[in-house]
Every structure is written in C-alpha cells, then in structure tokens.
Protein backbone atom coordinates (compact mmCIF):
# COMPACT_ATOMS: atom_id res chain seq x y z
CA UNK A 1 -10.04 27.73 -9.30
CA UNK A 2 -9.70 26.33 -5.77
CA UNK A 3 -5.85 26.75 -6.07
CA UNK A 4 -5.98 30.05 -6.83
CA UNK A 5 -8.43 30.93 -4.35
CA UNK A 6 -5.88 29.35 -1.54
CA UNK A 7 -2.90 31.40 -3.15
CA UNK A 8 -4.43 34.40 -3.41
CA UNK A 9 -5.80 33.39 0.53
CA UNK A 10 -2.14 33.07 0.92
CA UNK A 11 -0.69 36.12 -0.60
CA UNK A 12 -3.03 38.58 1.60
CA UNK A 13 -2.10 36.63 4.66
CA UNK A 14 1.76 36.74 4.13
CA UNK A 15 1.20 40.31 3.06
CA UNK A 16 -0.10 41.38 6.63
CA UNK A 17 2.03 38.86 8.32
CA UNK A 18 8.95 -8.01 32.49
CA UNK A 19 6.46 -5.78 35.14
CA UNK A 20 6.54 -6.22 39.10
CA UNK A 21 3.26 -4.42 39.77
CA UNK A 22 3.30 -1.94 43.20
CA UNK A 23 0.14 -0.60 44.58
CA UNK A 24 -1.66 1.48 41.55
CA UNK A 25 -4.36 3.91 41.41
CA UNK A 26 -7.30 4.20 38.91
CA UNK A 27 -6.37 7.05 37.76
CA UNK A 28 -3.06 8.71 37.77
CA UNK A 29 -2.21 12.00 38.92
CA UNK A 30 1.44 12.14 38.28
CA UNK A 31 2.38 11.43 34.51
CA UNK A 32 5.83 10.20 34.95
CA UNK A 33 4.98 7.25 32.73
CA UNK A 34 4.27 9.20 29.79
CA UNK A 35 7.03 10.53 27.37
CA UNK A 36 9.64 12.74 29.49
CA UNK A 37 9.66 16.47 28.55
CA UNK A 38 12.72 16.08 26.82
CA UNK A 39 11.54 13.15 24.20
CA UNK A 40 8.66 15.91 23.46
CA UNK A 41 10.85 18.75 23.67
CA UNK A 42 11.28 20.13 19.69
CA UNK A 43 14.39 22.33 20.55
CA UNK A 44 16.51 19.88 19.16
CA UNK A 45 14.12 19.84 15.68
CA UNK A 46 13.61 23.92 15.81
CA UNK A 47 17.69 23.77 16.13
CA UNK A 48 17.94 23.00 12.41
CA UNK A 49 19.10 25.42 9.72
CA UNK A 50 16.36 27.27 8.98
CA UNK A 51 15.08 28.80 5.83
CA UNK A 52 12.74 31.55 5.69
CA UNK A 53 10.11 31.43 3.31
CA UNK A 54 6.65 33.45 2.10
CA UNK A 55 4.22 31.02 2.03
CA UNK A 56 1.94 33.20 -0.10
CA UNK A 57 5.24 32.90 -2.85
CA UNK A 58 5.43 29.23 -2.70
CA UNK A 59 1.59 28.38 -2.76
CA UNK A 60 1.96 30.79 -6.22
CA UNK A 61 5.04 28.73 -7.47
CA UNK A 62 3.12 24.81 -6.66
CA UNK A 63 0.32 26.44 -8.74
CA UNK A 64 1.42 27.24 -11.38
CA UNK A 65 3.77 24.29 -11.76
CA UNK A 66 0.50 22.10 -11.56
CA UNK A 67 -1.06 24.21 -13.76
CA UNK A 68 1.37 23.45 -16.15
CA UNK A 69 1.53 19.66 -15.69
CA UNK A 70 4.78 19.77 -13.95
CA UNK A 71 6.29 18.08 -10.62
CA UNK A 72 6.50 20.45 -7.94
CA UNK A 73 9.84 19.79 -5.69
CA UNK A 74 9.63 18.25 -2.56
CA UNK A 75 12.13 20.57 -1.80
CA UNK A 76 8.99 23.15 -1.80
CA UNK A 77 6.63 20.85 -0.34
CA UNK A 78 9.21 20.79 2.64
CA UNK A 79 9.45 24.60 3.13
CA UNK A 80 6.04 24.68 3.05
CA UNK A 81 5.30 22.82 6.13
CA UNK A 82 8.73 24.13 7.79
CA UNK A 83 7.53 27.36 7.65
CA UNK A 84 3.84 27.70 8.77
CA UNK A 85 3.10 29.30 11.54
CA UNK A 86 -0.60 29.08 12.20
CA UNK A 87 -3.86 26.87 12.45
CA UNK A 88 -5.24 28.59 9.62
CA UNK A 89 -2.03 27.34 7.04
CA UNK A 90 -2.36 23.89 8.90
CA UNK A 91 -5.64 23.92 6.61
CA UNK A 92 -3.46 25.74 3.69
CA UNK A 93 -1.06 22.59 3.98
CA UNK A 94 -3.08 19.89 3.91
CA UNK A 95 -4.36 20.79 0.81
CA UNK A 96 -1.31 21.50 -1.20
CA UNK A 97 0.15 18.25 0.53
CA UNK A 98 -3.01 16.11 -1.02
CA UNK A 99 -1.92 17.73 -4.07
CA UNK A 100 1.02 17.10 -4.28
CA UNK A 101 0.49 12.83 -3.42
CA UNK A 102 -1.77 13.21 -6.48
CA UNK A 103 1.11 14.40 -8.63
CA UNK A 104 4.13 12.74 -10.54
CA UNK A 105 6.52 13.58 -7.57
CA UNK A 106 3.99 11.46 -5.31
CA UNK A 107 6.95 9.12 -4.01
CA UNK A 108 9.55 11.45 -2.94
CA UNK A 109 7.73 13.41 0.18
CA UNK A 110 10.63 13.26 2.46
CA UNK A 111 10.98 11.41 5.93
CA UNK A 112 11.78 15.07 7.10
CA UNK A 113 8.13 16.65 5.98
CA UNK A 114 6.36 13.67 7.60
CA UNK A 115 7.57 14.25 10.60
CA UNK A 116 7.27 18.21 10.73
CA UNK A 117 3.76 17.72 9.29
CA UNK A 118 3.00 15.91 12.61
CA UNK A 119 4.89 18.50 14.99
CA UNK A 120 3.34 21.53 13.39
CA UNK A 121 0.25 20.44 14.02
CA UNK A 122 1.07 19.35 17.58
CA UNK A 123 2.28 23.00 18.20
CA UNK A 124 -0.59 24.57 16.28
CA UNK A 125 -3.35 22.48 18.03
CA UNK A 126 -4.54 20.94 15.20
CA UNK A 127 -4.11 16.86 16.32
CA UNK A 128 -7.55 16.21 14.23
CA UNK A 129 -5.86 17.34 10.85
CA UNK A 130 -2.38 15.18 11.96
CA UNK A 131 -4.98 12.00 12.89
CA UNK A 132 -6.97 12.77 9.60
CA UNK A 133 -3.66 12.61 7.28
CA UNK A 134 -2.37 9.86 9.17
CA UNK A 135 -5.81 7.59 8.35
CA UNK A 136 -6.22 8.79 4.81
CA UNK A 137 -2.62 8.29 4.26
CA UNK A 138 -2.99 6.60 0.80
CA UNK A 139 -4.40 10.53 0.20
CA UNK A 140 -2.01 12.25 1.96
CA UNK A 141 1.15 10.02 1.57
CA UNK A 142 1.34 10.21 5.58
CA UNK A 143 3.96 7.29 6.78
CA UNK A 144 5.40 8.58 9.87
CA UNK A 145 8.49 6.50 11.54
CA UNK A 146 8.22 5.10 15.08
CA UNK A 147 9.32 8.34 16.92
CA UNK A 148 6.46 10.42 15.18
CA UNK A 149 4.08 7.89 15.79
CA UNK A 150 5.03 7.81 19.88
CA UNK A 151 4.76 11.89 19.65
CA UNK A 152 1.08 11.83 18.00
CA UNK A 153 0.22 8.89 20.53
CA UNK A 154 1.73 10.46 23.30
CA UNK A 155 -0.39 13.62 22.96
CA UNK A 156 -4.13 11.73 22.80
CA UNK A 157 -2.66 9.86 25.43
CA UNK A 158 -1.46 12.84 27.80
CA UNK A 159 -5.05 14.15 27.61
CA UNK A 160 -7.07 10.62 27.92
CA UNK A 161 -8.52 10.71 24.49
CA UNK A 162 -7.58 6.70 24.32
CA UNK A 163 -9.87 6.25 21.44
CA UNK A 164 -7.94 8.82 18.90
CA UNK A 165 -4.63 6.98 20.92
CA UNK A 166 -5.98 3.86 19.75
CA UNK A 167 -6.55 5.16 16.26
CA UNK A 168 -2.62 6.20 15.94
CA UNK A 169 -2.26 2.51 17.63
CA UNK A 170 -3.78 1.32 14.74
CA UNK A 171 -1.80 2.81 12.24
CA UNK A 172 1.06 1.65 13.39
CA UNK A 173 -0.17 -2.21 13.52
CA UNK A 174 -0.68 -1.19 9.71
CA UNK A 175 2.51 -0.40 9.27
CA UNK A 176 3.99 -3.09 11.63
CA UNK A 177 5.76 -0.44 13.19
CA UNK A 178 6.29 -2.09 16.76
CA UNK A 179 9.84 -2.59 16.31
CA UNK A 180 10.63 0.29 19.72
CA UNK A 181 10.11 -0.82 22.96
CA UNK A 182 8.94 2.45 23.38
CA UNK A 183 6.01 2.17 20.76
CA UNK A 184 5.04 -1.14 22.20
CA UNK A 185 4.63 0.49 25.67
CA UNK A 186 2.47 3.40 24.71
CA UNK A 187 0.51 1.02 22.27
CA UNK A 188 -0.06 -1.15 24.93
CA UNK A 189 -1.52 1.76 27.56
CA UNK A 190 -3.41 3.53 25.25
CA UNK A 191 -5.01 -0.33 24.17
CA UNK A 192 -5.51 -0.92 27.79
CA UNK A 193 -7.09 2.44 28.91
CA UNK A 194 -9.36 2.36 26.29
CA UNK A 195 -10.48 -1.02 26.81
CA UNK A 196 -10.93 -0.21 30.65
CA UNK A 197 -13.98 1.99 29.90
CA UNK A 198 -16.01 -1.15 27.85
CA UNK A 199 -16.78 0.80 24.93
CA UNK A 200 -19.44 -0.36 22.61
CA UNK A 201 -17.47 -1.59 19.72
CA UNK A 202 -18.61 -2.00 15.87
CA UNK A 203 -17.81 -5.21 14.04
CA UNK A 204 -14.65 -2.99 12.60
CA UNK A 205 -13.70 -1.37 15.36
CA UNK A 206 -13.33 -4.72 16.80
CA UNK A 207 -10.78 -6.33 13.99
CA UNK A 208 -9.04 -3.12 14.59
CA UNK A 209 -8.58 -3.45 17.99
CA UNK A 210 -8.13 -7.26 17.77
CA UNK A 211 -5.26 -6.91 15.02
CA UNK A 212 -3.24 -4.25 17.24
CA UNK A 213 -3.80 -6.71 20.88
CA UNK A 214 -2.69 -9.59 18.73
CA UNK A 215 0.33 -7.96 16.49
CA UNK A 216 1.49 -5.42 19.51
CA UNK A 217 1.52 -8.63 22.21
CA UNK A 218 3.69 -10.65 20.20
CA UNK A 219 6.50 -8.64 21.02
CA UNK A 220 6.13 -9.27 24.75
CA UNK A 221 6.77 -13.01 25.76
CA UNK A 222 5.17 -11.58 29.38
CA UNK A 223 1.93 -11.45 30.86
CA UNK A 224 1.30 -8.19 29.65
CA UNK A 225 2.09 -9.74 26.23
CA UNK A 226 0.26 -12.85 26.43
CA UNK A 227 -2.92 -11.53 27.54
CA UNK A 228 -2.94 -9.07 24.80
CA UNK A 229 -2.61 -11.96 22.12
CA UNK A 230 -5.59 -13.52 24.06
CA UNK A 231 -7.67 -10.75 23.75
CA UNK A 232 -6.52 -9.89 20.20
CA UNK A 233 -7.04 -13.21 18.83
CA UNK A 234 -10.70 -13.28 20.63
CA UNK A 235 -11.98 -10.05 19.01
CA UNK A 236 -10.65 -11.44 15.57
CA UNK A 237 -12.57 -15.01 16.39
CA UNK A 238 -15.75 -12.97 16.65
CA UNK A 239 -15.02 -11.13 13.09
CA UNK A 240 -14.61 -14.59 11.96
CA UNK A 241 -16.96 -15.81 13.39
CA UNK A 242 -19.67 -13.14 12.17
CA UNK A 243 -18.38 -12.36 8.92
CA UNK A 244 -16.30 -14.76 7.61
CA UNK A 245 -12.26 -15.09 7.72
CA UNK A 246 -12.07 -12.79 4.43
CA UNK A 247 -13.57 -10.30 6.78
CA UNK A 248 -10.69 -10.27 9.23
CA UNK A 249 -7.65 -10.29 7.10
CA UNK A 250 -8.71 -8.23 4.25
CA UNK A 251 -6.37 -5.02 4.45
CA UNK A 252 -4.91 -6.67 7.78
CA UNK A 253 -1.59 -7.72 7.64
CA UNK A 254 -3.06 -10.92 9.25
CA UNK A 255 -2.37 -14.57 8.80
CA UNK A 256 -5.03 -15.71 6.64
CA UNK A 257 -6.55 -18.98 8.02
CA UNK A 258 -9.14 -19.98 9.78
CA UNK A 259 -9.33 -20.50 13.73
CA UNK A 260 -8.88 -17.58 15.18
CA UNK A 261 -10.84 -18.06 18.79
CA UNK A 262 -8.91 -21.69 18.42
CA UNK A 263 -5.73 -19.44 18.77
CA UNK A 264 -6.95 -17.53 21.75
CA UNK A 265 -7.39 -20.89 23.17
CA UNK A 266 -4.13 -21.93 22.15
CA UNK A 267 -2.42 -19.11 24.22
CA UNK A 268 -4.68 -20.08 27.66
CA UNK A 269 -2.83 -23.89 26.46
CA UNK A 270 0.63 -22.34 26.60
CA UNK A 271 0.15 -20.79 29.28
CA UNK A 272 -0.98 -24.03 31.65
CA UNK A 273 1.75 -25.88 30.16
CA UNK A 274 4.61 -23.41 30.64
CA UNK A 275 7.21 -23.74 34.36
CA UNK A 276 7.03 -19.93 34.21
CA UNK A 277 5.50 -18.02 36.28
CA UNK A 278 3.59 -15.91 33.30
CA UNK A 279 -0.23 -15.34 33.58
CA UNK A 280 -3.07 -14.21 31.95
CA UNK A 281 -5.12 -11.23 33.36
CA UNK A 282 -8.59 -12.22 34.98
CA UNK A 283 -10.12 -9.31 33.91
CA UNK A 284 -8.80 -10.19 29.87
CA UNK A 285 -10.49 -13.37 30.38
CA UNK A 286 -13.66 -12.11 31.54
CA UNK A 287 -13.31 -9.89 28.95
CA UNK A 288 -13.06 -13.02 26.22
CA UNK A 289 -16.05 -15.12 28.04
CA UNK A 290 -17.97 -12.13 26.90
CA UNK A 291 -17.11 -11.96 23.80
CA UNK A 292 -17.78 -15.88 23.83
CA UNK A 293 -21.67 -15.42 25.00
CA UNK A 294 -21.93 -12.54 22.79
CA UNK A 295 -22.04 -14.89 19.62
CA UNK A 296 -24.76 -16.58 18.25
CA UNK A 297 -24.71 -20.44 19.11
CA UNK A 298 -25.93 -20.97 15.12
CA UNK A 299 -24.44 -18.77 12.82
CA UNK A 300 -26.58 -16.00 11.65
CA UNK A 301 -23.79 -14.38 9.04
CA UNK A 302 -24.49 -13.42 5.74
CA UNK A 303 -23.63 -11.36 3.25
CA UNK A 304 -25.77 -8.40 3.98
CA UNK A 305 -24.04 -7.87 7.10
CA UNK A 306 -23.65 -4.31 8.90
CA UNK A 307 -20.58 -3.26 7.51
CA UNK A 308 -21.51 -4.18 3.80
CA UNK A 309 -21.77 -0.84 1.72
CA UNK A 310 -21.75 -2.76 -1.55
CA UNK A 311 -21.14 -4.97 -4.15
CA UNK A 312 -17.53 -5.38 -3.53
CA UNK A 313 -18.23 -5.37 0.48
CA UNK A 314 -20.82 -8.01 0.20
CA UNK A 315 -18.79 -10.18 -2.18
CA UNK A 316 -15.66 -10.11 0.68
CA UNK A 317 -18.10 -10.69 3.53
CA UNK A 318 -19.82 -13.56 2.13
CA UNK A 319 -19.76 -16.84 4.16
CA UNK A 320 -18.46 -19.71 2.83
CA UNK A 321 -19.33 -23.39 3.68
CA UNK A 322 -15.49 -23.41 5.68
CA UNK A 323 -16.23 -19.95 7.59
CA UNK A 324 -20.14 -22.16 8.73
CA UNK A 325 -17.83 -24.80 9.60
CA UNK A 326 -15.65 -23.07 11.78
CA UNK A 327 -18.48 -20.68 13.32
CA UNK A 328 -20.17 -24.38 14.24
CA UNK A 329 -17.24 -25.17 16.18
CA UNK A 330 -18.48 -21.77 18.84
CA UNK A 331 -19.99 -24.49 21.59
CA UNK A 332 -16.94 -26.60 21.83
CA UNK A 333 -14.85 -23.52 22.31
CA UNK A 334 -17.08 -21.84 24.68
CA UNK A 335 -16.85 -25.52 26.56
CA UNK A 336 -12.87 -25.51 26.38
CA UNK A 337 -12.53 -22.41 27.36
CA UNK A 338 -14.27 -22.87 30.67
CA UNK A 339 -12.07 -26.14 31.13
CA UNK A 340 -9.13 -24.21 30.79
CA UNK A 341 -10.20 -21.16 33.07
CA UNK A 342 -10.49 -23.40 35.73
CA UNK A 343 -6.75 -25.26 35.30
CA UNK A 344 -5.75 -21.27 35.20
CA UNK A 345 -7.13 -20.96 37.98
CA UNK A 346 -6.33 -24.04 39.79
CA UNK A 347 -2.50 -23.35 38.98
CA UNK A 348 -2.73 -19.78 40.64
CA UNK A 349 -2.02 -19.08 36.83
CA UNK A 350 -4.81 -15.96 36.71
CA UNK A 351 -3.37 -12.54 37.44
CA UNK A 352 -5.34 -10.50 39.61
CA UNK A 353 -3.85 -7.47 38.59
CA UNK A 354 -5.81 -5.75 35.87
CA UNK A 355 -4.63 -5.29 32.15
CA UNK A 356 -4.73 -1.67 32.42
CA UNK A 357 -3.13 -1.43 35.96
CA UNK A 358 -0.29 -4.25 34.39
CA UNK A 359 0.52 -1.88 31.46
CA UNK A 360 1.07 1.41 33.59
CA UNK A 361 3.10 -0.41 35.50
CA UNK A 362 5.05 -1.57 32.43
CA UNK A 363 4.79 1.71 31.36
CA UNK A 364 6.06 3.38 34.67
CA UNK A 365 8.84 0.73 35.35
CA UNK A 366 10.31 0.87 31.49
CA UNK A 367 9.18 3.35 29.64
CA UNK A 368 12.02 6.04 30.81
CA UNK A 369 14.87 3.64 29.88
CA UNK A 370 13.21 2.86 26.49
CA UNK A 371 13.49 6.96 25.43
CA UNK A 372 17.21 6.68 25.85
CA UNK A 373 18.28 5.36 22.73
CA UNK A 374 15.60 6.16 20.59
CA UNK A 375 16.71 9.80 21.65
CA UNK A 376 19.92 9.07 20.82
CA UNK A 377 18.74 7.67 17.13
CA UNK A 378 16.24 10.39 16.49
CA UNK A 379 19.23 12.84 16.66
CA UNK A 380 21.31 10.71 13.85
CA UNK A 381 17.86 10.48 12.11
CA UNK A 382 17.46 14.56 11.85
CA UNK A 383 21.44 14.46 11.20
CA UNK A 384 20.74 12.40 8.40
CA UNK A 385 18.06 14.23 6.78
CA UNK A 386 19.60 17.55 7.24
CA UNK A 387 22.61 16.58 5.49
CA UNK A 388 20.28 15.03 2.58
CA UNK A 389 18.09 18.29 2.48
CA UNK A 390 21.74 20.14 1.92
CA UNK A 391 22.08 17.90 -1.04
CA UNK A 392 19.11 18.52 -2.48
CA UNK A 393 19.47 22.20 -2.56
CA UNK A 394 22.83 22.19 -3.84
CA UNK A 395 21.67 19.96 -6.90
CA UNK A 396 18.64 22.56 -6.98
CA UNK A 397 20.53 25.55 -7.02
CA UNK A 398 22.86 23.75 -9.67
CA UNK A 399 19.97 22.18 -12.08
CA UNK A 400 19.00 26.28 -11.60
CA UNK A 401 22.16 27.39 -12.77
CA UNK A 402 22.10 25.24 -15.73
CA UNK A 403 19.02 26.04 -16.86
CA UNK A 404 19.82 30.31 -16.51
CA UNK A 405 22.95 29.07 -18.28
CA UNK A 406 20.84 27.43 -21.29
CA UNK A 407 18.49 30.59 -21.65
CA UNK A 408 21.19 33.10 -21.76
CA UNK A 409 22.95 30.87 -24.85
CA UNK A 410 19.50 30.68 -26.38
CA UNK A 411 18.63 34.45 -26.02
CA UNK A 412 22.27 34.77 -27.85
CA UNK A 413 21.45 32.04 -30.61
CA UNK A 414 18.31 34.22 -31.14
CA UNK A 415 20.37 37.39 -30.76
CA UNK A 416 23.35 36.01 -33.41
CA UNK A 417 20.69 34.81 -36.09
CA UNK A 418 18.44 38.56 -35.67
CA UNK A 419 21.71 40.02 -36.45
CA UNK A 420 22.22 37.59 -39.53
C-alpha cells in the first residue's frame, strides 16, 4: 500500500513536471583550508552521459517487480537517484533505496549510486537524509569511498556544524577509511573544533569520539598525531573504566584488551623518551587530567549502567572481576600521569599551541596539496564506473532482447499448435 501510494505520488509529480604553526585566529574568516572549489565542483560528475528518465515510470516498474518477488536492477536503482531533481524525491529515494537493501539484489548497489546519493542531497539541501543513510547504513546499504566521505564532511564543516562533521568522522573510523591524507586532515579539524567548544559528552559519544582520536592519529607520527592518540586512548580508558572493556570494543574495530588509560600513558612515555622534537598539546592534556578526576576513585560500574536498554545491553556491559581490576589501577594512573606532565614539561616537551589551532594549521599548510591526486583518482574512479555502467546496459538491453526473442517463439509455438 505504501508503495503504491509513493508511485502514484510519483506519477502526478512527473506528470506536472608535519605543521609549523604562524599566528592563528579563533575563528577563521577566510576558508582557504577547507576543500578548494574545484574538489567540490560536480561539473566533472554532471559531465557524464546522461540518461533521462520519469521517475514516476521507474517507481511503477521497482513496484511491481517487488510485488512480484523479483530483484529490481541496480541499473534502475541508479537512474533513480541520477535523475531526481528535488527535496521532495530526496524523500521518494530513500525509501525505494531501503527497499531495495531489503531485497535479493541487496549487494550490488553500485559505487556510482553511493556517491550520487550523497551529491544529490548536497545540491538539494537535504545533508540530514545523506547523514541519516550514512548512520543506518546496514538499512540503507550506504558505504561511501573516501572522496564522498571528505564532500559530506566538508559541507558540516564549511558551516561549523562540527558535531554532524564528527558524526561523518565517525563513520569513516568504522570503515577505517583514513587511508587519504586528505580525510585525515578534515577528520582531524572537524575532531578538533568540536572538541574546542567542551561539549557535554554521553558515555557513547565518548567511545565514539575516543575510537576516531585514537584510529585517525595513528596515521600522523606528529604532534598533531600523537596528541590525538592521547586523547583517544583517554576517552576509551574512561569507557573502560565505567563500563567494562566489552563496552569499548563492541562494534569498534578496536583492539580488545584491557589498559586503555595505560596506553594514553604510554604515548606521554614515548614522547619523553623520543630525540625529536614532537610534543603533546597542553590543552589535550588538560583535557585528559579531566577526564582523570572525572572518574570515580572506587569503581561504581555495573550492569545497569546508562546506556543499558536491555538484556543483551546489560549482559555486554557487565563488569567482570578483570575490568574491577583494571578500574582499581585509576589512582596509580592519575599519580603517573602527573609525574609525567611534569618531565613534559621540564623537557619544553608541552606544545603551547592548541589542538584546534595545530590542526588548521595542518589543515591550511597541507590540505591544498593533498586534493591533487585524489582529484586526479576521483576522475579514473568516475572513468571506471562509467565504463562499467555501459556494460551493464549493454548486457541489459541484450538479456532484453533475448527474452522478446523467447516470447515471440513461444507466441509461434502457441500459434503452430492452435493451427494443429
């Protein structure tokens, strides 16, 4: 009923129509550390061979396939989203693309639909349905590649909504999708900004944060990098801490044992003992004493904790006699990490410079050299797929072809054994 409701929705619309830090303000008013206008710019995705289609006709067509307990193309899934042209079939689309992740054909949405699914609804203002798809992905089948991912992030970011930035930021950690120097820059300012205004965090919000710091850093042997690992490995102590270690890696793709603020010491270690001139960010470790004095000297876990919503939830955030044991060790770390604040300190090892400031910089210095080649891949990329998309509607049009062929000889069968 509800799929004939958005056809027949359809058919009346179609019928009518390494950072060296200079002097840095607060806030920014130029943007030049954002994506350039010509890493946004879609002229190079509109270029593609277009191919015109009523979406009133193909809303019909995916109906009536379902309705018959047949796979709908991805073929039609893609001219779907290539062709919409409003905010209102933004809606239309995410519908028929839950649909179709909930049929047989589930695996085969193509690179190519992702990653117009995300630009149409950049263009149509709709970044809430993109983020929504994108977080319910299991639902939607929404895997974007790194370049989709920066253009999503880049958007939140251009108009300081760092929490929905830090959202995207935390799909890709999901994904382990750092591999760009170019993701890892953006990840890292959107992180940053975000964590500049001290929001007040849930025990989730937290491991997500914690998990993108610690996964994100460890692709910059830097400061920038270091400090992020720090503060990563900090918010996942307190998870661990509070809940239990089954409570930080569970959906995570997180190493599994125990220790986690025993890690963030273990980077403030590395960095006293290295002949570099790295440093850790005084404002990151203020940031990580407070987290320290925000635990409870005795742990006070159990399994009826905040984020349990039932039996399952309470089962994975139960706390085991080894998470006690590891929350007991909380006075010895606060202890050691005082100790080792004050070598930091006492080996001019403490950047001034805060974290935020240190990424725009990064950001400002790098970023413009980093769009360069992944520019240069995402044209092979849309290449690629256009050439696949060709093949795919040649071996439609021929798999059409046989099967008007088929009828016709059946219609004469028929015809021949009438006349017999």
């Amino acid at each position: 009923m509800v799929s004939s409701n958005m056809a027949a929705s359809m058919l009346k619309r179609c019928a009518t129509a390494g950072v060296k830090v200079k002097s840095l303000s607060p806030s920014l008013s130029a943007r030049r550390w954002l994506l350039s206008a010509a890493y946004t710019d879609s002229k190079m995705w509109e270029a593609r061979e277009k191919d015109p289609q009523n979406l009133a006709v193909l809303a019909n067509t995916m109906d009536r396939t379902y309705d018959r307990n047949l796979p709908v193309s991805s073929l039609i899934m893609s001219r779907f989203v290539d062709n919409i042209s409003s905010r209102e079939e933004i809606d239309q689309a995410e519908y028929y693309l839950y649909k179709f992740r909930h049929s047989p054909n589930c695996w085969y949405l193509r690179d190519w639909t992702i990653h117009g699914w995300i630009r149409q609804c950049l263009k149509h203002g709709a970044r809430d349905k993109a983020l929504h798809t994108l977080k319910n992905k299991i639902q939607y089948g929404i895997f974007p590649d790194d370049f989709t991912f920066n253009l999503l992030m880049n958007s939140f970011i251009k108009d300081a909504d760092f929490k929905s930035a830090c959202s995207v930021v935390e799909e890709v950690m999901l994904q382990e999708a750092f591999d760009l120097p170019s993701t890892q820059i953006l990840s890292l300012y959107a992180l940053g900004s975000y964590l500049a205004t001290r929001p007040q965090l849930a025990v989730s919000e937290e491991r997500a944060l914690g998990a993108s710091l610690l996964i994100c850093g460890q692709k910059q042997d830097n400061t920038i990098g270091l400090s992020a690992q720090l503060l990563g490995n900090a918010f996942l102590g307190k998870v661990e801490n509070l809940k239990g270690i089954h409570a930080v890696f569970k959906g995570m793709p997180l190493f599994w044992g125990r220790g986690y603020l025993g890690r963030a010491l273990a980077i403030m270690e590395r960095v006293a003992a290295a002949s570099s001139d790295v440093k850790l960010s005084k404002d990151t470790l203020g940031y990580v004493n407070d987290l320290l004095h925000d635990l409870p000297l005795t742990s006070e876990s159990d399994s009826s904790g905040e984020e349990s919503g039932g039996e399952e939830d309470k089962k994975e955030n139960t706390v085991d006699e080894d998470d006690q044991a590891e929350a007991a060790k909380l006075p010895e770390y606060v202890k050691k990490f005082k100790e080792l604040s004050s070598q930091l300190e006492s080996q001019g090892k403490v950047e001034s410079t805060s974290f935020q400031d240190l990424v725009t910089a990064l950001a400002q210095q790098n970023l413009p050299a980093a769009e360069t080649p992944d520019l240069e891949q995402y044209e092979s990329r849309v290449q690629a797929w256009e050439a696949e998309k060709r093949q795919l509607i040649q071996r439609e049009k021929e798999m059409r072809e046989k099967a008007e062929q088929e009828k016709q000889e059946r219609l004469a069968a028929m015809a021949a054994a009438q006349q017999v």
